[in-house]
Amino acid sequence: MTTHQAHPSQRPRPSSGAPDSKASPALWQQLDLAARGLQAVRAGQSARALVQSWPEALRPGAQALLYHTLRHTGTAASLQQQLVARRPQPQVEALLCVALSLLLDDGEPSYAPFTVVDQAVEALRRRRKFSAQAGFVNACLRRFLRERDALLAAAENEPQARWNHPLWWIERLRQDYPDQWRAILAANNQRAPLTLRVNQSRCSRADYLQLLAQRGVAAQPIGAAGVVLGEAMDVRRLPGYADGWFSVQDAGAQLAAPMLLQDAVGAPTDAPLLVLDACAAPGGKTAHLLELAAIRGLPIELLAMDVDATRCERITQNLTRLQLPPSRVVAADASRPQQWCDHLLQGRQLDLLLLDAPCSAAGIVRRHPDIRWLRRASDIEALAAVQQSLLSVLWPLLKPGGRLLYCTCSVFHTEGEDQVRRFLARQDDAQLLAPALQLLPTLAVHHDTVLPAPTPASAAQMPQMHNHDGFFYALLGKRTVA
Ligand SMILES: C[S@@+](CC[C@H](N)C(=O)[O-])C[C@H]1O[C@@H](n2cnc3c(N)ncnc32)[C@H](O)[C@@H]1O
């Protein structure tokens, strides 16, 4: 439930390149801003946060350029090495990288090549400090256009240039998925669609699709409540936004709430089910749990927790827009239940627990192309340790017969099936209630060596959808140990 503005997956869109008006910023301005953005990402900043601080008039175009560049940085870096004898200043290098990425445009080019060259040169001329480099950049880009095929053929031999991911990432995927690693990397370089989840407590999916069709918005159903839009747009302009008829949520993420609530029934006393969403912000899955409980007439008492108090505000805002029943939103560290357990649970045990754990986000690279460049190899083990600790400290809060859904938006086994395997090995009272599910980005056939291997019957129940992000799900049940 995140994107409200122009969707970051948009292709770079042609602007004339020349006029310097408010309505249509010149391409050189967008190139310049995207190059500054690239430098900031290289310095460790998140692209999404950065883009929010950009002037509104420039934001959609420059963001599309930056995201496009982040999907092509490996190739552009290899080309630069071939084209440039001595490394230019970082600002000039970043601009060269953005311009080369744009010239690489796969599919239909967004801009005529000579417009790109001309506007990249213009961007440097406008920055006094770097104007002397304009001729150098012009020469590099023109040489690329002349020798394109040979330069690209040489780049193809380097894995980082071929796949536009860091080497350690490629290697990890190759080990985890000997047959599918190429398809995963290729999927990561695609643009993600804009996917909605219809709030079925307010409006049926069929009705919403009809409404979109009446407004001329192309859309397809996905999963049980999802809608994939034909093209990216500002979702605030879609019908029902202010009235909470939908949320923005990837189709893979839409599996969490139904999985946790499947077969859930209220306690014999008719007391509401006590549910903790332990890492809840910005509230996408929290809202879905409340929507499903409402349409199924299932009484639940939902506690939405997140360690980040600012992000907790987003949970409240989202639940309010969706007109869902008020829930308790708690800013607290889920890994320290001793700080909140007595006060929040008052001696009760949880019926259901959703642990959407902090992770590498390696499954959502289509939407966040900076992630691959921001992460370090060592982050993965560190995140796995955090996930393991969250699982261990939260498990005792669950009542016997209760269930915990562990999920991450990752495709790395360390954060998914290895994690669960380790947990099951040391936790006698834990069992897997259904085969764990590893969704791979955009692939309709899911990875099928998760533990335990799905039987034909359980595989048949797996959602046959595609065009979703990568996610891992494991539904764990707590049994009574004699
Ligand atoms: C994957 S995101 C959750 C997305 C959310 N479930 C949704 O569907 O919208 C992970 C969240 O975990 C939170 N988090 C990280 N460590 C935490 C901790 N120790 N306790 C509680 N929340 C934590 C982060 O602030 C982040 O919001």
Short mmCIF file of C-alpha atoms and ligand atoms in Angstrom, two decimals:
data_model
loop_
_atom_site.label_atom_id
_atom_site.label_comp_id
_atom_site.label_asym_id
_atom_site.label_seq_id
_atom_site.Cartn_x
_atom_site.Cartn_y
_atom_site.Cartn_z
CA MET A 1 0.00 0.00 0.00
CA THR A 2 2.59 2.43 -1.01
CA THR A 3 2.55 4.18 -4.33
CA HIS A 4 0.13 7.01 -4.85
CA GLN A 5 1.87 9.02 -7.52
CA ALA A 6 3.16 8.27 -10.97
CA HIS A 7 4.28 4.69 -10.78
CA PRO A 8 8.06 4.20 -10.68
CA SER A 9 7.79 1.43 -13.23
CA GLN A 10 6.91 3.85 -15.98
CA ARG A 11 9.11 3.82 -19.03
CA PRO A 12 11.14 6.98 -19.56
CA ARG A 13 8.72 9.15 -21.50
CA PRO A 14 9.70 11.39 -24.35
CA SER A 15 9.59 15.07 -23.71
CA SER A 16 10.64 17.36 -26.49
CA GLY A 17 14.07 17.82 -25.02
CA ALA A 18 14.02 21.50 -25.72
CA PRO A 19 11.37 23.63 -24.03
CA ASP A 20 12.13 24.68 -20.52
CA SER A 21 8.55 25.16 -19.40
CA LYS A 22 6.92 24.09 -16.16
CA ALA A 23 4.53 21.71 -17.90
CA SER A 24 7.17 19.87 -19.86
CA PRO A 25 10.63 19.96 -18.30
CA ALA A 26 13.52 19.66 -20.72
CA LEU A 27 15.24 16.31 -20.97
CA TRP A 28 18.57 17.78 -19.82
CA GLN A 29 16.97 18.75 -16.51
CA GLN A 30 15.65 15.24 -15.99
CA LEU A 31 18.99 13.70 -16.96
CA ASP A 32 20.77 15.99 -14.53
CA LEU A 33 18.43 15.11 -11.67
CA ALA A 34 18.56 11.39 -12.44
CA ALA A 35 22.39 11.57 -12.43
CA ARG A 36 22.35 13.27 -9.02
CA GLY A 37 19.95 10.55 -7.88
CA LEU A 38 22.28 7.83 -9.12
CA GLN A 39 25.15 9.35 -7.15
CA ALA A 40 22.98 9.44 -4.03
CA VAL A 41 22.02 5.77 -4.46
CA ARG A 42 25.69 4.94 -4.95
CA ALA A 43 26.30 6.70 -1.64
CA GLY A 44 23.73 4.42 0.02
CA GLN A 45 20.46 6.38 -0.17
CA SER A 46 17.16 4.71 -1.01
CA ALA A 47 15.86 5.86 -4.40
CA ARG A 48 12.27 5.96 -3.22
CA ALA A 49 12.92 8.32 -0.33
CA LEU A 50 15.14 10.46 -2.50
CA VAL A 51 12.61 10.87 -5.27
CA GLN A 52 10.01 12.13 -2.79
CA SER A 53 12.20 15.19 -2.17
CA TRP A 54 12.39 16.11 -5.88
CA PRO A 55 10.39 19.00 -7.37
CA GLU A 56 7.01 17.73 -8.49
CA ALA A 57 7.33 18.96 -12.07
CA LEU A 58 10.55 17.02 -12.64
CA ARG A 59 9.78 14.00 -10.51
CA PRO A 60 7.94 11.60 -12.88
CA GLY A 61 10.41 11.99 -15.74
CA ALA A 62 13.57 11.99 -13.64
CA GLN A 63 12.32 9.05 -11.55
CA ALA A 64 11.60 7.00 -14.67
CA LEU A 65 15.13 7.80 -15.92
CA LEU A 66 16.74 6.92 -12.59
CA TYR A 67 14.87 3.61 -12.29
CA HIS A 68 15.67 2.77 -15.90
CA THR A 69 19.34 3.50 -15.20
CA LEU A 70 19.33 1.31 -12.07
CA ARG A 71 18.11 -1.57 -14.25
CA HIS A 72 20.98 -1.03 -16.68
CA THR A 73 23.82 0.11 -14.42
CA GLY A 74 25.87 -3.06 -14.85
CA THR A 75 25.88 -2.77 -18.64
CA ALA A 76 26.47 0.98 -18.55
CA ALA A 77 29.43 0.54 -16.17
CA SER A 78 31.04 -2.01 -18.49
CA LEU A 79 30.53 0.29 -21.49
CA GLN A 80 32.08 3.17 -19.58
CA GLN A 81 35.15 1.09 -18.84
CA GLN A 82 35.51 0.35 -22.53
CA LEU A 83 34.91 3.94 -23.61
CA VAL A 84 36.87 5.86 -21.03
CA ALA A 85 40.61 5.59 -20.43
CA ARG A 86 40.58 7.48 -17.12
CA ARG A 87 37.64 7.56 -14.74
CA PRO A 88 35.88 10.93 -14.87
CA GLN A 89 34.65 12.81 -11.82
CA PRO A 90 31.75 10.99 -10.11
CA GLN A 91 29.16 13.58 -11.24
CA VAL A 92 30.23 13.26 -14.86
CA GLU A 93 30.41 9.49 -14.60
CA ALA A 94 26.85 9.38 -13.21
CA LEU A 95 25.54 11.48 -16.10
CA LEU A 96 27.35 9.29 -18.60
CA CYS A 97 25.80 6.23 -16.95
CA VAL A 98 22.26 7.67 -17.19
CA ALA A 99 22.75 8.69 -20.84
CA LEU A 100 24.26 5.31 -21.82
CA SER A 101 21.40 3.48 -20.10
CA LEU A 102 18.92 5.53 -22.06
CA LEU A 103 20.73 4.79 -25.31
CA LEU A 104 20.53 1.10 -24.43
CA ASP A 105 16.76 1.35 -24.23
CA ASP A 106 15.44 -2.13 -24.83
CA GLY A 107 12.33 -2.31 -26.94
CA GLU A 108 11.05 0.92 -28.38
CA PRO A 109 13.51 3.77 -27.74
CA SER A 110 12.03 6.55 -25.63
CA TYR A 111 14.17 9.25 -27.24
CA ALA A 112 16.05 9.60 -30.50
CA PRO A 113 19.74 8.79 -29.81
CA PHE A 114 20.97 12.20 -30.91
CA THR A 115 18.47 13.91 -28.59
CA VAL A 116 19.95 11.94 -25.70
CA VAL A 117 23.51 12.93 -26.65
CA ASP A 118 22.56 16.55 -27.19
CA GLN A 119 20.69 16.81 -23.88
CA ALA A 120 23.40 15.03 -21.85
CA VAL A 121 25.90 17.54 -23.21
CA GLU A 122 23.48 20.34 -22.39
CA ALA A 123 23.15 19.06 -18.81
CA LEU A 124 26.90 19.44 -18.36
CA ARG A 125 27.05 22.83 -20.04
CA ARG A 126 24.47 24.09 -17.56
CA ARG A 127 26.60 23.04 -14.59
CA ARG A 128 29.47 25.48 -14.69
CA LYS A 129 31.77 23.25 -12.69
CA PHE A 130 31.52 20.46 -15.24
CA SER A 131 30.98 22.34 -18.48
CA ALA A 132 34.54 21.62 -19.58
CA GLN A 133 33.61 17.90 -19.63
CA ALA A 134 30.83 18.39 -22.18
CA GLY A 135 33.08 17.60 -25.16
CA PHE A 136 34.38 14.45 -23.48
CA VAL A 137 30.86 13.15 -22.79
CA ASN A 138 29.79 14.03 -26.32
CA ALA A 139 32.72 12.03 -27.74
CA CYS A 140 32.00 8.99 -25.50
CA LEU A 141 28.32 8.86 -26.37
CA ARG A 142 28.92 9.31 -30.10
CA ARG A 143 31.53 6.57 -30.05
CA PHE A 144 29.01 4.31 -28.33
CA LEU A 145 26.51 4.98 -31.12
CA ARG A 146 29.14 4.16 -33.78
CA GLU A 147 30.53 1.02 -32.11
CA ARG A 148 27.43 -0.12 -30.28
CA ASP A 149 27.36 -3.77 -31.37
CA ALA A 150 31.01 -4.52 -30.61
CA LEU A 151 30.91 -2.72 -27.26
CA LEU A 152 27.75 -4.52 -26.22
CA ALA A 153 29.13 -7.88 -27.32
CA ALA A 154 32.14 -7.34 -25.04
CA ALA A 155 29.85 -6.32 -22.14
CA GLU A 156 27.80 -9.52 -22.58
CA ASN A 157 30.78 -11.56 -21.36
CA GLU A 158 30.69 -10.01 -17.90
CA PRO A 159 27.93 -11.44 -15.66
CA GLN A 160 27.39 -8.14 -13.84
CA ALA A 161 26.90 -6.36 -17.18
CA ARG A 162 24.84 -9.19 -18.67
CA TRP A 163 22.41 -9.41 -15.73
CA ASN A 164 22.65 -5.97 -14.15
CA HIS A 165 23.04 -7.37 -10.64
CA PRO A 166 26.08 -7.56 -8.33
CA LEU A 167 28.14 -10.72 -8.72
CA TRP A 168 27.41 -11.99 -5.20
CA TRP A 169 23.67 -11.74 -5.89
CA ILE A 170 23.96 -13.66 -9.16
CA GLU A 171 26.04 -16.34 -7.42
CA ARG A 172 23.58 -16.70 -4.55
CA LEU A 173 20.65 -17.13 -6.95
CA ARG A 174 22.63 -19.60 -9.05
CA GLN A 175 23.22 -21.73 -5.92
CA ASP A 176 19.63 -21.49 -4.70
CA TYR A 177 18.02 -22.03 -8.10
CA PRO A 178 20.32 -23.94 -10.46
CA ASP A 179 17.57 -24.08 -13.12
CA GLN A 180 15.77 -20.79 -12.61
CA TRP A 181 18.37 -18.18 -11.69
CA ARG A 182 18.48 -16.68 -15.19
CA ALA A 183 14.69 -16.35 -15.34
CA ILE A 184 14.67 -14.67 -11.91
CA LEU A 185 17.35 -12.17 -12.91
CA ALA A 186 15.57 -11.42 -16.17
CA ALA A 187 12.29 -10.91 -14.27
CA ASN A 188 14.01 -8.56 -11.82
CA ASN A 189 14.94 -6.30 -14.73
CA GLN A 190 11.36 -5.97 -15.92
CA ARG A 191 9.02 -3.22 -14.84
CA ALA A 192 6.39 -4.35 -12.34
CA PRO A 193 2.74 -3.72 -13.10
CA LEU A 194 0.58 -1.55 -10.90
CA THR A 195 -1.52 -4.03 -8.93
CA LEU A 196 -4.46 -3.24 -6.67
CA ARG A 197 -6.26 -5.25 -4.04
CA VAL A 198 -9.97 -4.53 -4.05
CA ASN A 199 -11.34 -3.90 -0.57
CA GLN A 200 -14.06 -6.50 -0.76
CA SER A 201 -15.66 -5.26 2.43
CA ARG A 202 -16.59 -2.15 0.38
CA CYS A 203 -16.94 -3.34 -3.20
CA SER A 204 -16.70 -6.63 -5.10
CA ARG A 205 -13.81 -7.18 -7.48
CA ALA A 206 -16.25 -7.81 -10.36
CA ASP A 207 -18.00 -4.48 -9.71
CA TYR A 208 -14.71 -2.65 -9.50
CA LEU A 209 -13.45 -4.14 -12.76
CA GLN A 210 -16.70 -3.05 -14.39
CA LEU A 211 -16.28 0.46 -13.03
CA LEU A 212 -12.73 0.64 -14.37
CA ALA A 213 -13.93 -0.56 -17.78
CA GLN A 214 -16.60 2.17 -17.81
CA ARG A 215 -13.87 4.74 -17.15
CA GLY A 216 -11.73 3.31 -19.93
CA VAL A 217 -9.05 1.96 -17.58
CA ALA A 218 -7.61 -1.33 -18.86
CA ALA A 219 -7.40 -3.90 -16.05
CA GLN A 220 -7.21 -7.66 -15.52
CA PRO A 221 -8.10 -9.75 -12.47
CA ILE A 222 -5.30 -11.53 -10.61
CA GLY A 223 -5.57 -13.90 -7.64
CA ALA A 224 -8.68 -13.71 -5.46
CA ALA A 225 -9.02 -9.94 -5.02
CA GLY A 226 -6.34 -8.39 -7.23
CA VAL A 227 -6.51 -6.16 -10.28
CA VAL A 228 -3.54 -5.53 -12.57
CA LEU A 229 -3.80 -2.21 -14.38
CA GLY A 230 -2.85 -2.02 -18.03
CA GLU A 231 -0.61 0.93 -17.36
CA ALA A 232 0.85 2.88 -14.48
CA MET A 233 -1.03 5.93 -13.25
CA ASP A 234 -1.67 8.12 -10.26
CA VAL A 235 -3.97 5.89 -8.21
CA ARG A 236 -5.60 8.89 -6.53
CA ARG A 237 -7.34 9.48 -9.86
CA LEU A 238 -8.93 6.02 -9.87
CA PRO A 239 -12.54 5.63 -8.78
CA GLY A 240 -13.02 4.93 -5.08
CA TYR A 241 -9.53 5.93 -3.88
CA ALA A 242 -10.76 8.39 -1.25
CA ASP A 243 -13.52 5.99 -0.21
CA GLY A 244 -11.09 3.14 0.39
CA TRP A 245 -12.25 0.78 -2.33
CA PHE A 246 -8.76 -0.51 -3.00
CA SER A 247 -5.14 -0.60 -1.89
CA VAL A 248 -1.97 -0.82 -3.94
CA GLN A 249 -0.51 -4.25 -3.22
CA ASP A 250 1.40 -6.79 -5.25
CA ALA A 251 -0.47 -10.03 -6.05
CA GLY A 252 2.16 -12.10 -4.18
CA ALA A 253 1.61 -10.05 -1.02
CA GLN A 254 -2.13 -10.63 -1.32
CA LEU A 255 -1.70 -14.28 -0.33
CA ALA A 256 -0.73 -13.56 3.30
CA ALA A 257 -4.09 -12.70 4.84
CA PRO A 258 -6.08 -15.57 3.24
CA MET A 259 -3.34 -18.04 4.22
CA LEU A 260 -3.35 -16.97 7.86
CA LEU A 261 -7.14 -16.85 8.11
CA GLN A 262 -7.87 -20.04 6.18
CA ASP A 263 -10.07 -22.36 8.24
CA ALA A 264 -9.92 -19.89 11.12
CA VAL A 265 -12.94 -20.01 13.36
CA GLY A 266 -13.71 -18.01 16.44
CA ALA A 267 -13.01 -19.57 19.85
CA PRO A 268 -15.87 -21.61 21.40
CA THR A 269 -16.64 -18.73 23.72
CA ASP A 270 -17.11 -16.54 20.65
CA ALA A 271 -14.33 -14.33 21.93
CA PRO A 272 -12.64 -12.59 19.00
CA LEU A 273 -9.49 -14.23 17.68
CA LEU A 274 -6.47 -12.46 19.07
CA VAL A 275 -4.16 -11.65 16.16
CA LEU A 276 -0.75 -9.96 16.19
CA ASP A 277 0.67 -8.48 12.99
CA ALA A 278 4.19 -8.08 14.35
CA CYS A 279 5.88 -6.11 11.54
CA ALA A 280 2.88 -4.34 10.16
CA ALA A 281 3.80 -1.01 8.58
CA PRO A 282 2.58 0.43 6.29
CA GLY A 283 -0.35 -1.88 6.93
CA GLY A 284 -1.02 -3.61 3.62
CA LYS A 285 -1.50 -7.05 5.15
CA THR A 286 -3.10 -5.65 8.32
CA ALA A 287 -5.82 -4.07 6.19
CA HIS A 288 -6.32 -7.25 4.19
CA LEU A 289 -6.77 -9.27 7.40
CA LEU A 290 -9.43 -6.83 8.57
CA GLU A 291 -11.18 -6.85 5.19
CA LEU A 292 -11.33 -10.66 5.06
CA ALA A 293 -12.48 -10.94 8.67
CA ALA A 294 -15.26 -8.46 7.91
CA ILE A 295 -16.54 -10.28 4.83
CA ARG A 296 -16.33 -13.67 6.56
CA GLY A 297 -18.04 -12.43 9.73
CA LEU A 298 -15.02 -13.53 11.77
CA PRO A 299 -14.57 -11.56 14.98
CA ILE A 300 -10.91 -10.60 15.44
CA GLU A 301 -8.96 -8.36 17.73
CA LEU A 302 -6.01 -7.22 15.69
CA LEU A 303 -2.86 -5.69 17.12
CA ALA A 304 -0.68 -4.03 14.49
CA MET A 305 2.90 -3.49 15.65
CA ASP A 306 5.93 -1.90 14.04
CA VAL A 307 9.20 -0.70 15.49
CA ASP A 308 9.10 2.45 13.35
CA ALA A 309 6.73 4.98 14.92
CA THR A 310 6.55 7.11 11.75
CA ARG A 311 5.62 4.12 9.66
CA CYS A 312 2.98 3.24 12.29
CA GLU A 313 1.22 6.47 11.36
CA ARG A 314 0.93 5.14 7.82
CA ILE A 315 -0.91 2.06 9.17
CA THR A 316 -3.48 4.27 10.86
CA GLN A 317 -3.87 6.50 7.78
CA ASN A 318 -4.35 3.49 5.52
CA LEU A 319 -6.89 1.78 7.81
CA THR A 320 -8.80 5.05 8.07
CA ARG A 321 -8.95 5.58 4.29
CA LEU A 322 -10.11 1.98 3.84
CA GLN A 323 -12.85 2.59 6.45
CA LEU A 324 -11.87 -0.52 8.39
CA PRO A 325 -12.71 -1.11 12.04
CA PRO A 326 -10.30 0.69 14.38
CA SER A 327 -7.40 -1.50 15.43
CA ARG A 328 -4.71 -1.04 17.99
CA VAL A 329 -1.55 0.23 16.32
CA VAL A 330 1.50 -0.09 18.53
CA ALA A 331 4.97 1.34 17.97
CA ALA A 332 7.16 -1.29 19.65
CA ASP A 333 10.03 -3.65 19.03
CA ALA A 334 8.56 -7.08 18.33
CA SER A 335 11.86 -8.72 19.26
CA ARG A 336 11.46 -7.49 22.87
CA PRO A 337 8.11 -8.84 24.04
CA GLN A 338 9.16 -8.31 27.65
CA GLN A 339 8.62 -4.58 26.96
CA TRP A 340 5.01 -4.86 25.72
CA CYS A 341 3.65 -8.34 26.31
CA ASP A 342 2.05 -7.90 29.76
CA HIS A 343 0.54 -4.57 28.95
CA LEU A 344 -0.71 -5.50 25.47
CA LEU A 345 -1.80 -9.11 25.90
CA GLN A 346 -2.73 -9.02 29.59
CA GLY A 347 -2.03 -12.68 30.11
CA ARG A 348 -3.77 -13.84 26.91
CA GLN A 349 -2.10 -15.96 24.23
CA LEU A 350 -2.32 -15.27 20.52
CA ASP A 351 -4.53 -17.26 18.18
CA LEU A 352 -2.79 -16.03 15.05
CA LEU A 353 0.48 -14.30 14.39
CA LEU A 354 1.69 -12.73 11.15
CA LEU A 355 5.46 -12.30 10.97
CA ASP A 356 6.17 -10.37 7.77
CA ALA A 357 9.79 -10.14 8.75
CA PRO A 358 12.30 -7.48 7.74
CA CYS A 359 14.31 -8.98 4.88
CA SER A 360 16.59 -8.23 1.93
CA ALA A 361 13.54 -7.47 -0.27
CA ALA A 362 15.25 -9.54 -2.97
CA GLY A 363 11.82 -10.53 -4.31
CA ILE A 364 10.67 -6.99 -5.07
CA VAL A 365 13.58 -5.79 -7.18
CA ARG A 366 11.25 -5.10 -10.11
CA ARG A 367 9.64 -2.34 -8.07
CA HIS A 368 12.77 -1.18 -6.29
CA PRO A 369 15.65 -1.49 -8.75
CA ASP A 370 18.06 0.21 -6.31
CA ILE A 371 17.85 -2.65 -3.78
CA ARG A 372 20.36 -4.84 -5.60
CA TRP A 373 22.97 -2.06 -5.53
CA LEU A 374 22.25 -0.98 -1.94
CA ARG A 375 22.51 -4.42 -0.34
CA ARG A 376 25.81 -6.02 0.60
CA ALA A 377 26.40 -9.79 0.64
CA SER A 378 26.89 -9.66 4.42
CA ASP A 379 23.41 -8.12 4.90
CA ILE A 380 21.72 -11.41 4.09
CA GLU A 381 23.15 -13.36 7.02
CA ALA A 382 22.56 -10.41 9.34
CA LEU A 383 18.91 -10.21 8.26
CA ALA A 384 18.52 -13.97 8.64
CA ALA A 385 19.72 -13.65 12.25
CA VAL A 386 17.08 -10.95 12.92
CA GLN A 387 14.36 -13.13 11.37
CA GLN A 388 15.44 -16.15 13.42
CA SER A 389 15.39 -14.11 16.61
CA LEU A 390 11.91 -12.71 15.86
CA LEU A 391 10.60 -16.23 15.23
CA SER A 392 12.10 -17.51 18.49
CA VAL A 393 10.87 -14.74 20.77
CA LEU A 394 7.37 -14.48 19.28
CA TRP A 395 6.63 -18.22 19.16
CA PRO A 396 5.99 -18.58 22.94
CA LEU A 397 3.22 -15.95 22.68
CA LEU A 398 1.16 -18.27 20.49
CA LYS A 399 -1.37 -20.57 22.15
CA PRO A 400 -1.28 -24.35 21.46
CA GLY A 401 -3.33 -24.82 18.31
CA GLY A 402 -2.43 -21.31 17.20
CA ARG A 403 -0.73 -20.48 13.89
CA LEU A 404 2.10 -18.30 12.79
CA LEU A 405 2.54 -17.24 9.17
CA TYR A 406 6.18 -16.45 8.47
CA CYS A 407 6.77 -14.51 5.29
CA THR A 408 9.40 -12.43 3.56
CA CYS A 409 9.51 -10.65 0.22
CA SER A 410 12.74 -12.47 -0.56
CA VAL A 411 13.78 -15.25 -2.91
CA PHE A 412 16.96 -16.21 -1.06
CA HIS A 413 16.68 -19.59 0.70
CA THR A 414 18.57 -18.24 3.71
CA GLU A 415 15.60 -16.00 4.47
CA GLY A 416 12.96 -18.56 3.52
CA GLU A 417 13.10 -22.32 3.53
CA ASP A 418 16.46 -22.60 5.34
CA GLN A 419 15.11 -20.36 8.04
CA VAL A 420 12.02 -22.47 8.54
CA ARG A 421 13.95 -25.73 8.37
CA ARG A 422 16.23 -24.50 11.18
CA PHE A 423 13.28 -23.34 13.23
CA LEU A 424 11.43 -26.66 12.88
CA ALA A 425 14.58 -28.58 13.84
CA ARG A 426 14.86 -26.84 17.18
CA GLN A 427 11.23 -26.15 18.04
CA ASP A 428 9.52 -29.41 19.03
CA ASP A 429 6.05 -27.96 19.19
CA ALA A 430 6.16 -26.42 15.70
CA GLN A 431 4.88 -28.06 12.53
CA LEU A 432 4.37 -26.94 8.99
CA LEU A 433 0.64 -26.91 8.27
CA ALA A 434 1.00 -26.80 4.48
CA PRO A 435 3.93 -26.95 2.06
CA ALA A 436 5.88 -23.75 2.24
CA LEU A 437 5.46 -21.59 -0.82
CA GLN A 438 8.25 -19.80 -2.64
CA LEU A 439 6.94 -17.43 -5.27
CA LEU A 440 9.47 -16.34 -7.85
CA PRO A 441 8.94 -12.99 -9.54
CA THR A 442 6.66 -13.15 -12.59
CA LEU A 443 7.03 -16.93 -12.92
CA ALA A 444 3.76 -18.81 -13.08
CA VAL A 445 5.47 -22.04 -12.03
CA HIS A 446 6.55 -21.72 -8.44
CA HIS A 447 9.73 -23.09 -7.08
CA ASP A 448 8.81 -26.62 -6.10
CA THR A 449 11.58 -27.94 -3.87
CA VAL A 450 10.35 -26.21 -0.74
CA LEU A 451 9.88 -28.24 2.37
CA PRO A 452 8.18 -30.64 2.28
CA ALA A 453 7.89 -31.11 -1.47
CA PRO A 454 4.32 -30.35 -2.45
CA THR A 455 2.15 -33.37 -3.15
CA PRO A 456 0.26 -33.24 -6.47
CA ALA A 457 -2.86 -32.33 -4.46
CA SER A 458 -1.23 -29.47 -2.58
CA ALA A 459 0.55 -28.24 -5.72
CA ALA A 460 -2.83 -28.09 -7.42
CA GLN A 461 -3.97 -25.67 -4.72
CA MET A 462 -1.07 -23.32 -5.29
CA PRO A 463 -2.19 -20.10 -6.85
CA GLN A 464 -1.70 -20.29 -10.59
CA MET A 465 -0.93 -16.68 -11.19
CA HIS A 466 1.98 -14.79 -12.56
CA ASN A 467 3.14 -11.22 -12.72
CA HIS A 468 3.69 -11.09 -8.99
CA ASP A 469 6.77 -10.33 -6.91
CA GLY A 470 8.92 -12.92 -5.15
CA PHE A 471 7.66 -14.00 -1.72
CA PHE A 472 8.16 -16.81 0.75
CA TYR A 473 5.37 -18.16 2.93
CA ALA A 474 5.37 -20.83 5.64
CA LEU A 475 2.33 -21.49 7.81
CA LEU A 476 3.42 -22.96 11.13
CA GLY A 477 1.11 -24.57 13.68
CA LYS A 478 1.77 -24.97 17.38
CA ARG A 479 0.99 -28.40 18.76
CA THR A 480 0.75 -29.53 22.34
CA VAL A 481 3.87 -31.46 23.29
CA ALA A 482 3.21 -34.22 25.83
C1 LIG B 1 8.26 -6.14 5.10
S1 LIG B 1 7.90 -4.72 6.01
C2 LIG B 1 6.25 -5.03 6.52
C3 LIG B 1 5.22 -4.78 5.46
C4 LIG B 1 3.81 -4.88 6.01
N1 LIG B 1 3.56 -6.14 6.67
C5 LIG B 1 2.77 -4.67 4.93
O1 LIG B 1 2.24 -5.65 4.42
O2 LIG B 1 2.47 -3.52 4.61
C6 LIG B 1 8.78 -5.05 7.47
C7 LIG B 1 8.49 -4.10 8.61
O3 LIG B 1 9.13 -4.61 9.76
C8 LIG B 1 9.41 -3.54 10.59
N2 LIG B 1 10.34 -4.02 11.63
C9 LIG B 1 11.66 -4.29 11.50
N3 LIG B 1 12.16 -4.74 12.67
C10 LIG B 1 11.12 -4.77 13.54
C11 LIG B 1 11.00 -5.13 14.91
N4 LIG B 1 12.04 -5.56 15.62
N5 LIG B 1 9.79 -5.01 15.50
C12 LIG B 1 8.72 -4.57 14.81
N6 LIG B 1 8.78 -4.21 13.51
C13 LIG B 1 9.96 -4.31 12.88
C14 LIG B 1 9.93 -2.48 9.65
O4 LIG B 1 9.84 -1.18 10.23
C15 LIG B 1 9.01 -2.68 8.44
O5 LIG B 1 7.95 -1.77 8.50
#
